[in-house]
Tab-separated table of C-alpha atoms in Angstrom:
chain	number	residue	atom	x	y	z
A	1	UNK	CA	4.630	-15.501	-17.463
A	2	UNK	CA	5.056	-11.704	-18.634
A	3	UNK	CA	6.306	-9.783	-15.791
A	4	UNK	CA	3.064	-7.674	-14.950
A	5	UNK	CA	1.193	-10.757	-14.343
A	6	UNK	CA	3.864	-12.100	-11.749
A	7	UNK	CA	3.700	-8.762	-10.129
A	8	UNK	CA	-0.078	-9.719	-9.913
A	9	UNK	CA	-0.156	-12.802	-8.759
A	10	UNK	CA	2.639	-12.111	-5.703
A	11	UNK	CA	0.793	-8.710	-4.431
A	12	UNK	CA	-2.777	-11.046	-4.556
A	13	UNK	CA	-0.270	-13.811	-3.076
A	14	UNK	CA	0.090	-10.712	-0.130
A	15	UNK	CA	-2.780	-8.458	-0.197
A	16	UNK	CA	-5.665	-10.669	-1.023
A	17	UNK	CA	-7.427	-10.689	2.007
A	18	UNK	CA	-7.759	-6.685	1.719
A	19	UNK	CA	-9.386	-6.752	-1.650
A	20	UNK	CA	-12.892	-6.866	-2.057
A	21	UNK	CA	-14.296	-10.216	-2.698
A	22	UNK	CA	-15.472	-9.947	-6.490
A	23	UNK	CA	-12.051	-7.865	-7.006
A	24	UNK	CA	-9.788	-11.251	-5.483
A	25	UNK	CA	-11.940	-13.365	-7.603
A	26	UNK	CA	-11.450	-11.301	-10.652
A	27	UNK	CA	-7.918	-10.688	-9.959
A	28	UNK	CA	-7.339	-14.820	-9.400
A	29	UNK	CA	-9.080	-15.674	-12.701
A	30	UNK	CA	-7.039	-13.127	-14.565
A	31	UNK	CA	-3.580	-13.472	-13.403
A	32	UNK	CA	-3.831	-17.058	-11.870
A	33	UNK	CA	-6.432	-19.316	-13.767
A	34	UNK	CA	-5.393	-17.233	-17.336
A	35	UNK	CA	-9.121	-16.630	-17.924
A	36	UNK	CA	-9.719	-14.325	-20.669
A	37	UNK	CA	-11.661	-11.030	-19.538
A	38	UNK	CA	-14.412	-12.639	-21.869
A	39	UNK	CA	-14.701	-15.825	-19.926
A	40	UNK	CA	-14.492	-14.288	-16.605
A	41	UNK	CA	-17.774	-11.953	-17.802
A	42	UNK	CA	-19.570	-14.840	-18.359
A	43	UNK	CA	-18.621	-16.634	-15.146
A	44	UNK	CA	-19.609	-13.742	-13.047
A	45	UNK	CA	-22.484	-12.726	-15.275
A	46	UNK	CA	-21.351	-8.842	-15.772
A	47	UNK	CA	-20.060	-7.112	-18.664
A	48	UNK	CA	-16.964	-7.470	-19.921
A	49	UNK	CA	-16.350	-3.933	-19.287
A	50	UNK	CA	-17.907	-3.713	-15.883
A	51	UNK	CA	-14.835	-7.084	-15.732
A	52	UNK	CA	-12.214	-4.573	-17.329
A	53	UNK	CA	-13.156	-1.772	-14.701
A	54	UNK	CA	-13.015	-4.113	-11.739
A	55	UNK	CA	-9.435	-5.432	-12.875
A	56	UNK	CA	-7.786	-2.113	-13.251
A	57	UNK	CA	-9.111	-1.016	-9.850
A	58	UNK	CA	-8.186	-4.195	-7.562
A	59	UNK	CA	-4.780	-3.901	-9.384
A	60	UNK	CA	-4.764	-0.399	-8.529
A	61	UNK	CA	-5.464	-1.048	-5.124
A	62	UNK	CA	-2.463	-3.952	-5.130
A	63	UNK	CA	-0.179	-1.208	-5.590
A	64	UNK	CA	-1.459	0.871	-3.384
A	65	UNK	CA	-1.086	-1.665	-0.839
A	66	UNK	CA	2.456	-2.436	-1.691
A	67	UNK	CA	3.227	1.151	-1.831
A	68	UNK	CA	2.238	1.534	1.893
A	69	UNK	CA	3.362	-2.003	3.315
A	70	UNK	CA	5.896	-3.037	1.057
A	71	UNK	CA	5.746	-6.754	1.695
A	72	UNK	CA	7.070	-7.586	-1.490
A	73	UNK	CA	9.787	-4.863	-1.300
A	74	UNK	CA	11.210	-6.708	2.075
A	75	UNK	CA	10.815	-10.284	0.916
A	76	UNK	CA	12.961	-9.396	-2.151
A	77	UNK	CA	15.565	-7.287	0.223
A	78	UNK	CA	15.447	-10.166	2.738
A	79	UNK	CA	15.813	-12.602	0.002
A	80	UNK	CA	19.035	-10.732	-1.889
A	81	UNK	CA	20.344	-10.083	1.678
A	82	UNK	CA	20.127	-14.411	2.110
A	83	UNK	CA	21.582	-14.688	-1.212
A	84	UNK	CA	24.644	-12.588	-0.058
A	85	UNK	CA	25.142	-14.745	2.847
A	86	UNK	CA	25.210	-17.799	1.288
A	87	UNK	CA	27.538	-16.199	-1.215
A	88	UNK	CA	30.150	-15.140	1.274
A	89	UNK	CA	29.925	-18.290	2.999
A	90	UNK	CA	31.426	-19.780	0.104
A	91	UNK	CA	35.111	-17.751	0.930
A	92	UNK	CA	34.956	-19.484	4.199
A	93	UNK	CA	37.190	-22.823	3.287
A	94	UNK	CA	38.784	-23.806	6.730
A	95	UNK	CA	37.462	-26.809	7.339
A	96	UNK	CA	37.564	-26.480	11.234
A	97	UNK	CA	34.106	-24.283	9.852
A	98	UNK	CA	32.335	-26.662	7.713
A	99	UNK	CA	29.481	-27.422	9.707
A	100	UNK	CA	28.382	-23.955	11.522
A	101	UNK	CA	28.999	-22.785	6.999
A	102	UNK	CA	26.714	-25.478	6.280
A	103	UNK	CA	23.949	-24.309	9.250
A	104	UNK	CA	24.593	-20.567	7.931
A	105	UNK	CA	23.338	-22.018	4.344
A	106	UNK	CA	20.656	-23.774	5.521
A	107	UNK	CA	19.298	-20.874	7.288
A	108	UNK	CA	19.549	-18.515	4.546
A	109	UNK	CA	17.369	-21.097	2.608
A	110	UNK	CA	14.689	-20.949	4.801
A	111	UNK	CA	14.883	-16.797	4.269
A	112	UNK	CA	14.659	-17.529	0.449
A	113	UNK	CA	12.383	-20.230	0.485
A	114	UNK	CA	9.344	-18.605	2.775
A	115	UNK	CA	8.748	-15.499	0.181
């Protein structure tokens, strides 16, 4: 997957419930189902322009969104930031630590592992 249409599908993942019904739908086909602009035209019985038009503004208004609630931006900070910890809790050896290390780890999972 090219890394505009991840960037896609994760703000739709977020912001989908702000976008305008036909502009989800178009958005979902494109980026999630791999529909062709062609085939989504035909679905939704417009053009394939009036498709074209309709993408670039719901992805326009994904940005937007992510510009001004950032969702994205903290999951990947709070997801680096559980990373880190799970990192450093690999210097901690002493064994009398082992299980409150292994808690620690399992915690920052469930950071990484909501996104």
């Amino acid at each position: 997957m090219s890394e505009k249409k991840f960037i896609y599908s994760i703000l739709y993942d977020y912001y989908k419930e702000l976008l305008k019904d036909n502009q989800a739908n178009i958005i979902d086909l494109y980026y999630n189902q791999d529909y062709s602009l062609s085939e989504i035209a035909e679905d939704m019985n417009i053009s394939r322009q009036g498709v074209h038009d309709a993408l670039k503004r719901a992805e326009k208004s994904l940005m937007e969104y992510e510009e001004k609630i950032k969702l994205f931006y903290k999951y990947e900070k709070y997801q680096e930031a559980a990373e880190n910890i799970i990192k450093l809790t690999a210097e901690i050896d002493d064994e009398k630590y082992k299980d409150i290390v292994e808690r620690i780890r399992n915690e920052a999972g469930k950071i990484i592992n909501e996104g």
